[in-house]
Short mmCIF file of C-alpha atoms in Angstrom, two decimals:
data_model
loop_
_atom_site.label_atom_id
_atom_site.label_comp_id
_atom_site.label_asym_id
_atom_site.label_seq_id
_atom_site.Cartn_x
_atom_site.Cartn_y
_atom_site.Cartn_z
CA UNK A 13 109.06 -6.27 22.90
CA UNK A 14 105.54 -7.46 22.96
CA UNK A 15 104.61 -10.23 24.26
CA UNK A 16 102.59 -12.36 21.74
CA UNK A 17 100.63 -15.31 21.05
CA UNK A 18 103.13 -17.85 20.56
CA UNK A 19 105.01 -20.23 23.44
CA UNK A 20 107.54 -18.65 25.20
CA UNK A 21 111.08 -19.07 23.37
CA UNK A 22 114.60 -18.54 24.56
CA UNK A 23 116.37 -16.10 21.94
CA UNK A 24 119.87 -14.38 21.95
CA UNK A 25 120.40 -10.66 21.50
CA UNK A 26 122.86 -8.17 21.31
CA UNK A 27 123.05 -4.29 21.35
CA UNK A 28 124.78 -3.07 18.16
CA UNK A 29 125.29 0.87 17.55
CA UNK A 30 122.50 1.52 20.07
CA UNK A 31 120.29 -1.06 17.77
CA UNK A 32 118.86 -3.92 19.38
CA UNK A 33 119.92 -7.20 17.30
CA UNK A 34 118.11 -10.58 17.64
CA UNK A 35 119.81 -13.90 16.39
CA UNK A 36 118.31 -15.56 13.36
CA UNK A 37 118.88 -19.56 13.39
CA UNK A 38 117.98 -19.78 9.95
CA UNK A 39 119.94 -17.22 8.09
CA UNK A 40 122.88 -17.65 10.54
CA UNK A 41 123.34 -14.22 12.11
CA UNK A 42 121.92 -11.19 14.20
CA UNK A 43 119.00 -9.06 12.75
CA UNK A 44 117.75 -5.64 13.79
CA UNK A 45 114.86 -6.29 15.98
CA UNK A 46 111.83 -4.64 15.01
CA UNK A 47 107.80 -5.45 15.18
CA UNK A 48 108.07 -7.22 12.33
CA UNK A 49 110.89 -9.69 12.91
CA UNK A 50 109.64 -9.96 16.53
CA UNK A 51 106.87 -11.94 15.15
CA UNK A 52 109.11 -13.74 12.14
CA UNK A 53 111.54 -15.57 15.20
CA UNK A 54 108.28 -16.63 17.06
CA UNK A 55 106.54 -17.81 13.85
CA UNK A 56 110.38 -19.87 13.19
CA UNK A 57 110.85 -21.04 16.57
CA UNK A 58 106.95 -22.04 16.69
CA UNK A 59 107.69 -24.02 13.22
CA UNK A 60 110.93 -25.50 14.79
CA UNK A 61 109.78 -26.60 18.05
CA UNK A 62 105.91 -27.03 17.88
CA UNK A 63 105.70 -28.08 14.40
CA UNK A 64 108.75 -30.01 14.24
CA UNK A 65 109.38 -29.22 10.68
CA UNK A 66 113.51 -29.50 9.92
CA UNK A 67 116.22 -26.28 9.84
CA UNK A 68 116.86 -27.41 6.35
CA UNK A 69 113.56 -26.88 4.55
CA UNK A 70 113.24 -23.30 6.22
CA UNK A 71 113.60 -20.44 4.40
CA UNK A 72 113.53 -16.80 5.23
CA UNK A 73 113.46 -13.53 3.01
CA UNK A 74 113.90 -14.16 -0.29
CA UNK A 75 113.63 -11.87 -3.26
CA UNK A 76 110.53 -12.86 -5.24
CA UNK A 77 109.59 -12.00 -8.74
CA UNK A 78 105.55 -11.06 -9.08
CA UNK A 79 104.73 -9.28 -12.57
CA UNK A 80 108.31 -8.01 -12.83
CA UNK A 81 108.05 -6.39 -9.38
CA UNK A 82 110.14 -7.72 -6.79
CA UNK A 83 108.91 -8.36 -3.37
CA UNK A 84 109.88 -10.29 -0.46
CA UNK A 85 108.35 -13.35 1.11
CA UNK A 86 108.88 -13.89 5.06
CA UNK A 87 108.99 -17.80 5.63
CA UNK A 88 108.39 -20.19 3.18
CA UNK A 89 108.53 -23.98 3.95
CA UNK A 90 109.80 -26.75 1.36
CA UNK A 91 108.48 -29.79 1.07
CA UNK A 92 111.73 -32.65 1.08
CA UNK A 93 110.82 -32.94 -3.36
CA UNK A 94 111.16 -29.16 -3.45
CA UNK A 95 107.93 -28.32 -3.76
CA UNK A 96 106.68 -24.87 -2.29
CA UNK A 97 104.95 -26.71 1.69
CA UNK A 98 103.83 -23.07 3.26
CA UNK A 99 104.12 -19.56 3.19
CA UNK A 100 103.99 -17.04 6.21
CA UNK A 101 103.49 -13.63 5.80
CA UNK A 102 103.98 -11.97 9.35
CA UNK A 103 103.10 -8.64 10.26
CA UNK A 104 103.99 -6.42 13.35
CA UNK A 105 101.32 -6.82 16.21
CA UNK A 106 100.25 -3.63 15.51
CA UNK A 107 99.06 -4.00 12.02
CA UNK A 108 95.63 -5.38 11.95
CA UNK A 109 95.41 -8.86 9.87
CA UNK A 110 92.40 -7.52 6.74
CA UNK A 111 91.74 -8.86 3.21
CA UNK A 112 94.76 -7.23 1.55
CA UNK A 113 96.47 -9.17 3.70
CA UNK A 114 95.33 -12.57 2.91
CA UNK A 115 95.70 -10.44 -0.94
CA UNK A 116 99.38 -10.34 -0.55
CA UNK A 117 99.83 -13.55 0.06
CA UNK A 118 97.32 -14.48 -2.72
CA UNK A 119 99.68 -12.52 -5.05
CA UNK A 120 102.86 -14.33 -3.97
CA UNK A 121 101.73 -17.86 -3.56
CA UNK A 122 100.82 -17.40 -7.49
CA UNK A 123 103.97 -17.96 -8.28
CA UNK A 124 105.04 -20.67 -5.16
CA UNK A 125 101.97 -22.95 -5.64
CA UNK A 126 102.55 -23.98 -1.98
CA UNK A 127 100.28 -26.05 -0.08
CA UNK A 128 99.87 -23.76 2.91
CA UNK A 129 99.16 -20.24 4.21
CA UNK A 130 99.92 -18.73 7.50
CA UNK A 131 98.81 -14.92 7.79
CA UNK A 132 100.30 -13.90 11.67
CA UNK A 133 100.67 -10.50 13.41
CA UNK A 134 102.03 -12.40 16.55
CA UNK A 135 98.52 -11.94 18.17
CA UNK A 136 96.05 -13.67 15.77
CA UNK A 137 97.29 -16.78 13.39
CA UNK A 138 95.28 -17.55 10.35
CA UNK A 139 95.76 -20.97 8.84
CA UNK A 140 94.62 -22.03 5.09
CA UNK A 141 94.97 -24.68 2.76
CA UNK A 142 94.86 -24.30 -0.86
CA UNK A 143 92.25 -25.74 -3.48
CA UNK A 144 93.69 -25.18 -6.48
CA UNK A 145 90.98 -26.94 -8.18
CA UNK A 146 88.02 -24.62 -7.04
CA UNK A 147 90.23 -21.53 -6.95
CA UNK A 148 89.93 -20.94 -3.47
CA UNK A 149 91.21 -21.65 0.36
CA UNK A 150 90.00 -23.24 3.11
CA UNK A 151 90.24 -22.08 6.65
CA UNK A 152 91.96 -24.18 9.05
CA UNK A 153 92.52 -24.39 12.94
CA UNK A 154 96.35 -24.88 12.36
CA UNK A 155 98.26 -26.41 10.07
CA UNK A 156 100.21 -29.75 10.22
CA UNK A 157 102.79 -30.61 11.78
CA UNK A 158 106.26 -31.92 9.81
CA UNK A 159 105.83 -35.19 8.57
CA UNK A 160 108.14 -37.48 6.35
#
């Protein structure tokens, strides 16, 4: 795979049915490596290790409802209350980061209300934080690291 723009992590794989499998921490079990997920384990172990935010408020691929249509968020932080912390939507290096994008994860954080948005593609990281009061978000050089 690619290399990206992350730190360099240790992960396990295996070879199932000619299908190369990569071990996901979170959701406890081997997942068929593609583009995509490439950049999902990076963007988890990045969270893990760099960030420091706990296993236990991770969450990865859930079903979400948006105007009756279901969809799929890729990592979504909690906050220790419950509340929504961040989203990430990741994309496969070779899908170019663009305003439907940042749309897409618009449309989903309607519904989360979370503090936070990452937009990756493994190569270039975008960072915001929300202003809910002026409708809007602001642009940041990363965002925070885990704190109690």
């Amino acid at each position: 795979m690619q290399q990206l723009n992350f730190p360099a992590y240790t992960f396990r794989f295996k070879n199932s049915e000619n299908k190369v499998h990569i071990f996901d921490s979170i959701r406890k079990k081997f997942v068929q490596l593609q583009p995509e997920e490439w950049v999902r384990q990076h963007v988890v172990a990045f969270l893990l290790n760099e960030k420091k935010y706990p296993v236990s408020l991770i969450n990865i691929e859930k079903e979400l409802k948006i105007n009756s249509l279901k969809k799929r968020y890729d990592v979504l932080i909690f906050q220790p209350n419950g509340n929504i912390h961040l989203i990430v939507e990741c994309k496969a290096p070779n899908v170019k980061i663009t305003q439907h994008t940042f749309d897409q994860i618009a449309r989903y954080n309607l519904s989360l209300k979370a503090t936070y948005l990452m937009v990756t593609n493994g190569l270039e990281h975008y960072y915001c934080q929300m202003d809910y009061e002026n409708e809007k978000y602001i642009f940041l050089k990363d965002i925070p690291s885990y704190m109690l």
